[in-house]
Amino acid sequence: MNAIHFSECAKACMNCSLACTTCASACLNEDSVEMMRECIKRCLDCAEICKLCAHAEQRNSPFSAEICSLCAQMCDNCAEECVKHQAEHCQQCAQFCQQCAAECRKMAS
């Protein structure tokens, strides 16, 4: 039986997806939800592309490099917004996004 192996990129993408989903959910509970609107949007978009990227990579999609490149851009975009907010969940999300972007760039090259 073959062992299942997950690349560092796939792991980073799934961790980032979970962090972004958690951040978006936590932002909805903030007192100033309106102020968090852009953060929520970016987190939800980032969570989706990260899942797609991890899945594409695991099935050796011929589009993995392109998806990884887009994922890195979207992670940068999300991190850029999250670092603006002092909430711990936003700061943690930004870190996961930065790590994912770095792993995706390695895969895309």
mmCIF file with all atom_site columns, C-alpha atoms in Angstrom:
data_model
loop_
_atom_site.group_PDB
_atom_site.id
_atom_site.type_symbol
_atom_site.label_atom_id
_atom_site.label_alt_id
_atom_site.label_comp_id
_atom_site.label_asym_id
_atom_site.label_entity_id
_atom_site.label_seq_id
_atom_site.pdbx_PDB_ins_code
_atom_site.Cartn_x
_atom_site.Cartn_y
_atom_site.Cartn_z
_atom_site.occupancy
_atom_site.B_iso_or_equiv
_atom_site.pdbx_formal_charge
_atom_site.auth_seq_id
_atom_site.auth_comp_id
_atom_site.auth_asym_id
_atom_site.auth_atom_id
_atom_site.pdbx_PDB_model_num
ATOM 1   C CA . MET A 1 1   ? 0.000   0.000  0.000   1.00 0.00 ? 1   MET A CA 1
ATOM 2   C CA . ASN A 1 2   ? 1.329   3.438  -0.897  1.00 0.00 ? 2   ASN A CA 1
ATOM 3   C CA . ALA A 1 3   ? 1.835   5.944  1.885   1.00 0.00 ? 3   ALA A CA 1
ATOM 4   C CA . ILE A 1 4   ? 0.170   9.306  1.507   1.00 0.00 ? 4   ILE A CA 1
ATOM 5   C CA . HIS A 1 5   ? 2.636   12.182 1.340   1.00 0.00 ? 5   HIS A CA 1
ATOM 6   C CA . PHE A 1 6   ? 1.717   15.845 1.568   1.00 0.00 ? 6   PHE A CA 1
ATOM 7   C CA . SER A 1 7   ? 4.145   18.399 0.218   1.00 0.00 ? 7   SER A CA 1
ATOM 8   C CA . GLU A 1 8   ? 5.177   21.367 2.343   1.00 0.00 ? 8   GLU A CA 1
ATOM 9   C CA . CYS A 1 9   ? 3.224   23.567 -0.057  1.00 0.00 ? 9   CYS A CA 1
ATOM 10  C CA . ALA A 1 10  ? 0.015   21.534 0.335   1.00 0.00 ? 10  ALA A CA 1
ATOM 11  C CA . LYS A 1 11  ? 0.395   21.617 4.129   1.00 0.00 ? 11  LYS A CA 1
ATOM 12  C CA . ALA A 1 12  ? 1.006   25.369 4.098   1.00 0.00 ? 12  ALA A CA 1
ATOM 13  C CA . CYS A 1 13  ? -2.017  25.889 1.857   1.00 0.00 ? 13  CYS A CA 1
ATOM 14  C CA . MET A 1 14  ? -4.344  23.877 4.065   1.00 0.00 ? 14  MET A CA 1
ATOM 15  C CA . ASN A 1 15  ? -3.053  25.583 7.218   1.00 0.00 ? 15  ASN A CA 1
ATOM 16  C CA . CYS A 1 16  ? -3.529  28.959 5.548   1.00 0.00 ? 16  CYS A CA 1
ATOM 17  C CA . SER A 1 17  ? -7.038  28.062 4.417   1.00 0.00 ? 17  SER A CA 1
ATOM 18  C CA . LEU A 1 18  ? -7.981  27.162 7.976   1.00 0.00 ? 18  LEU A CA 1
ATOM 19  C CA . ALA A 1 19  ? -6.347  30.306 9.380   1.00 0.00 ? 19  ALA A CA 1
ATOM 20  C CA . CYS A 1 20  ? -8.167  32.505 6.868   1.00 0.00 ? 20  CYS A CA 1
ATOM 21  C CA . THR A 1 21  ? -11.517 30.881 7.603   1.00 0.00 ? 21  THR A CA 1
ATOM 22  C CA . THR A 1 22  ? -10.926 31.288 11.337  1.00 0.00 ? 22  THR A CA 1
ATOM 23  C CA . CYS A 1 23  ? -9.905  34.909 10.868  1.00 0.00 ? 23  CYS A CA 1
ATOM 24  C CA . ALA A 1 24  ? -12.967 35.745 8.759   1.00 0.00 ? 24  ALA A CA 1
ATOM 25  C CA . SER A 1 25  ? -15.225 34.152 11.333  1.00 0.00 ? 25  SER A CA 1
ATOM 26  C CA . ALA A 1 26  ? -13.541 36.001 14.199  1.00 0.00 ? 26  ALA A CA 1
ATOM 27  C CA . CYS A 1 27  ? -13.765 39.290 12.274  1.00 0.00 ? 27  CYS A CA 1
ATOM 28  C CA . LEU A 1 28  ? -17.530 38.859 12.135  1.00 0.00 ? 28  LEU A CA 1
ATOM 29  C CA . ASN A 1 29  ? -17.532 38.931 15.937  1.00 0.00 ? 29  ASN A CA 1
ATOM 30  C CA . GLU A 1 30  ? -15.551 42.155 16.176  1.00 0.00 ? 30  GLU A CA 1
ATOM 31  C CA . ASP A 1 31  ? -17.334 45.265 17.465  1.00 0.00 ? 31  ASP A CA 1
ATOM 32  C CA . SER A 1 32  ? -16.609 47.157 14.250  1.00 0.00 ? 32  SER A CA 1
ATOM 33  C CA . VAL A 1 33  ? -17.607 44.598 11.634  1.00 0.00 ? 33  VAL A CA 1
ATOM 34  C CA . GLU A 1 34  ? -17.819 47.310 8.972   1.00 0.00 ? 34  GLU A CA 1
ATOM 35  C CA . MET A 1 35  ? -14.136 48.109 9.536   1.00 0.00 ? 35  MET A CA 1
ATOM 36  C CA . MET A 1 36  ? -13.336 44.405 9.022   1.00 0.00 ? 36  MET A CA 1
ATOM 37  C CA . ARG A 1 37  ? -15.284 44.023 5.754   1.00 0.00 ? 37  ARG A CA 1
ATOM 38  C CA . GLU A 1 38  ? -12.230 44.049 3.468   1.00 0.00 ? 38  GLU A CA 1
ATOM 39  C CA . CYS A 1 39  ? -10.352 41.670 5.768   1.00 0.00 ? 39  CYS A CA 1
ATOM 40  C CA . ILE A 1 40  ? -13.256 39.223 5.707   1.00 0.00 ? 40  ILE A CA 1
ATOM 41  C CA . LYS A 1 41  ? -13.491 39.335 1.911   1.00 0.00 ? 41  LYS A CA 1
ATOM 42  C CA . ARG A 1 42  ? -9.782  38.772 1.414   1.00 0.00 ? 42  ARG A CA 1
ATOM 43  C CA . CYS A 1 43  ? -9.681  35.967 3.970   1.00 0.00 ? 43  CYS A CA 1
ATOM 44  C CA . LEU A 1 44  ? -12.566 34.118 2.334   1.00 0.00 ? 44  LEU A CA 1
ATOM 45  C CA . ASP A 1 45  ? -11.006 34.461 -1.130  1.00 0.00 ? 45  ASP A CA 1
ATOM 46  C CA . CYS A 1 46  ? -7.640  33.340 0.179   1.00 0.00 ? 46  CYS A CA 1
ATOM 47  C CA . ALA A 1 47  ? -9.126  30.327 1.979   1.00 0.00 ? 47  ALA A CA 1
ATOM 48  C CA . GLU A 1 48  ? -10.694 29.126 -1.270  1.00 0.00 ? 48  GLU A CA 1
ATOM 49  C CA . ILE A 1 49  ? -7.612  29.518 -3.475  1.00 0.00 ? 49  ILE A CA 1
ATOM 50  C CA . CYS A 1 50  ? -5.485  27.800 -0.830  1.00 0.00 ? 50  CYS A CA 1
ATOM 51  C CA . LYS A 1 51  ? -7.779  24.765 -0.810  1.00 0.00 ? 51  LYS A CA 1
ATOM 52  C CA . LEU A 1 52  ? -7.749  24.663 -4.617  1.00 0.00 ? 52  LEU A CA 1
ATOM 53  C CA . CYS A 1 53  ? -3.964  24.937 -4.668  1.00 0.00 ? 53  CYS A CA 1
ATOM 54  C CA . ALA A 1 54  ? -3.472  22.104 -2.163  1.00 0.00 ? 54  ALA A CA 1
ATOM 55  C CA . HIS A 1 55  ? -5.880  19.841 -4.013  1.00 0.00 ? 55  HIS A CA 1
ATOM 56  C CA . ALA A 1 56  ? -4.402  20.615 -7.431  1.00 0.00 ? 56  ALA A CA 1
ATOM 57  C CA . GLU A 1 57  ? -0.934  19.875 -6.179  1.00 0.00 ? 57  GLU A CA 1
ATOM 58  C CA . GLN A 1 58  ? -1.932  16.591 -4.561  1.00 0.00 ? 58  GLN A CA 1
ATOM 59  C CA . ARG A 1 59  ? -3.435  15.342 -7.808  1.00 0.00 ? 59  ARG A CA 1
ATOM 60  C CA . ASN A 1 60  ? -0.480  16.613 -9.871  1.00 0.00 ? 60  ASN A CA 1
ATOM 61  C CA . SER A 1 61  ? -2.619  18.971 -11.922 1.00 0.00 ? 61  SER A CA 1
ATOM 62  C CA . PRO A 1 62  ? -0.902  20.326 -15.037 1.00 0.00 ? 62  PRO A CA 1
ATOM 63  C CA . PHE A 1 63  ? -2.022  23.761 -13.796 1.00 0.00 ? 63  PHE A CA 1
ATOM 64  C CA . SER A 1 64  ? -0.365  23.511 -10.367 1.00 0.00 ? 64  SER A CA 1
ATOM 65  C CA . ALA A 1 65  ? 2.344   26.076 -11.131 1.00 0.00 ? 65  ALA A CA 1
ATOM 66  C CA . GLU A 1 66  ? -0.176  28.650 -12.327 1.00 0.00 ? 66  GLU A CA 1
ATOM 67  C CA . ILE A 1 67  ? -2.493  28.001 -9.390  1.00 0.00 ? 67  ILE A CA 1
ATOM 68  C CA . CYS A 1 68  ? 0.440   28.246 -6.958  1.00 0.00 ? 68  CYS A CA 1
ATOM 69  C CA . SER A 1 69  ? 1.457   31.556 -8.492  1.00 0.00 ? 69  SER A CA 1
ATOM 70  C CA . LEU A 1 70  ? -2.060  32.968 -8.118  1.00 0.00 ? 70  LEU A CA 1
ATOM 71  C CA . CYS A 1 71  ? -2.305  31.552 -4.598  1.00 0.00 ? 71  CYS A CA 1
ATOM 72  C CA . ALA A 1 72  ? 0.905   33.349 -3.600  1.00 0.00 ? 72  ALA A CA 1
ATOM 73  C CA . GLN A 1 73  ? -0.491  36.633 -4.928  1.00 0.00 ? 73  GLN A CA 1
ATOM 74  C CA . MET A 1 74  ? -3.765  36.176 -3.072  1.00 0.00 ? 74  MET A CA 1
ATOM 75  C CA . CYS A 1 75  ? -1.956  35.224 0.137   1.00 0.00 ? 75  CYS A CA 1
ATOM 76  C CA . ASP A 1 76  ? 0.122   38.408 -0.151  1.00 0.00 ? 76  ASP A CA 1
ATOM 77  C CA . ASN A 1 77  ? -3.078  40.381 -0.674  1.00 0.00 ? 77  ASN A CA 1
ATOM 78  C CA . CYS A 1 78  ? -4.704  38.842 2.388   1.00 0.00 ? 78  CYS A CA 1
ATOM 79  C CA . ALA A 1 79  ? -1.630  39.300 4.586   1.00 0.00 ? 79  ALA A CA 1
ATOM 80  C CA . GLU A 1 80  ? -1.399  42.934 3.495   1.00 0.00 ? 80  GLU A CA 1
ATOM 81  C CA . GLU A 1 81  ? -4.887  43.558 4.869   1.00 0.00 ? 81  GLU A CA 1
ATOM 82  C CA . CYS A 1 82  ? -4.601  41.409 7.993   1.00 0.00 ? 82  CYS A CA 1
ATOM 83  C CA . VAL A 1 83  ? -1.428  43.109 9.254   1.00 0.00 ? 83  VAL A CA 1
ATOM 84  C CA . LYS A 1 84  ? -3.372  46.389 9.397   1.00 0.00 ? 84  LYS A CA 1
ATOM 85  C CA . HIS A 1 85  ? -5.509  45.025 12.245  1.00 0.00 ? 85  HIS A CA 1
ATOM 86  C CA . GLN A 1 86  ? -4.311  44.506 15.806  1.00 0.00 ? 86  GLN A CA 1
ATOM 87  C CA . ALA A 1 87  ? -6.524  41.497 16.528  1.00 0.00 ? 87  ALA A CA 1
ATOM 88  C CA . GLU A 1 88  ? -4.474  38.393 17.282  1.00 0.00 ? 88  GLU A CA 1
ATOM 89  C CA . HIS A 1 89  ? -6.411  36.311 14.755  1.00 0.00 ? 89  HIS A CA 1
ATOM 90  C CA . CYS A 1 90  ? -5.536  38.826 12.016  1.00 0.00 ? 90  CYS A CA 1
ATOM 91  C CA . GLN A 1 91  ? -1.861  38.837 12.946  1.00 0.00 ? 91  GLN A CA 1
ATOM 92  C CA . GLN A 1 92  ? -1.757  35.029 12.988  1.00 0.00 ? 92  GLN A CA 1
ATOM 93  C CA . CYS A 1 93  ? -3.597  34.855 9.669   1.00 0.00 ? 93  CYS A CA 1
ATOM 94  C CA . ALA A 1 94  ? -1.061  37.218 8.118   1.00 0.00 ? 94  ALA A CA 1
ATOM 95  C CA . GLN A 1 95  ? 1.760   34.908 9.263   1.00 0.00 ? 95  GLN A CA 1
ATOM 96  C CA . PHE A 1 96  ? 0.090   31.831 7.771   1.00 0.00 ? 96  PHE A CA 1
ATOM 97  C CA . CYS A 1 97  ? -0.497  33.754 4.527   1.00 0.00 ? 97  CYS A CA 1
ATOM 98  C CA . GLN A 1 98  ? 3.141   34.801 4.340   1.00 0.00 ? 98  GLN A CA 1
ATOM 99  C CA . GLN A 1 99  ? 4.321   31.225 4.927   1.00 0.00 ? 99  GLN A CA 1
ATOM 100 C CA . CYS A 1 100 ? 1.925   29.901 2.292   1.00 0.00 ? 100 CYS A CA 1
ATOM 101 C CA . ALA A 1 101 ? 2.966   32.528 -0.243  1.00 0.00 ? 101 ALA A CA 1
ATOM 102 C CA . ALA A 1 102 ? 6.617   31.532 0.241   1.00 0.00 ? 102 ALA A CA 1
ATOM 103 C CA . GLU A 1 103 ? 5.870   27.810 -0.257  1.00 0.00 ? 103 GLU A CA 1
ATOM 104 C CA . CYS A 1 104 ? 3.679   28.517 -3.289  1.00 0.00 ? 104 CYS A CA 1
ATOM 105 C CA . ARG A 1 105 ? 6.424   30.581 -4.907  1.00 0.00 ? 105 ARG A CA 1
ATOM 106 C CA . LYS A 1 106 ? 8.816   27.657 -4.516  1.00 0.00 ? 106 LYS A CA 1
ATOM 107 C CA . MET A 1 107 ? 6.329   25.351 -6.259  1.00 0.00 ? 107 MET A CA 1
ATOM 108 C CA . ALA A 1 108 ? 5.529   27.852 -9.000  1.00 0.00 ? 108 ALA A CA 1
ATOM 109 C CA . SER A 1 109 ? 9.163   28.312 -10.012 1.00 0.00 ? 109 SER A CA 1
#
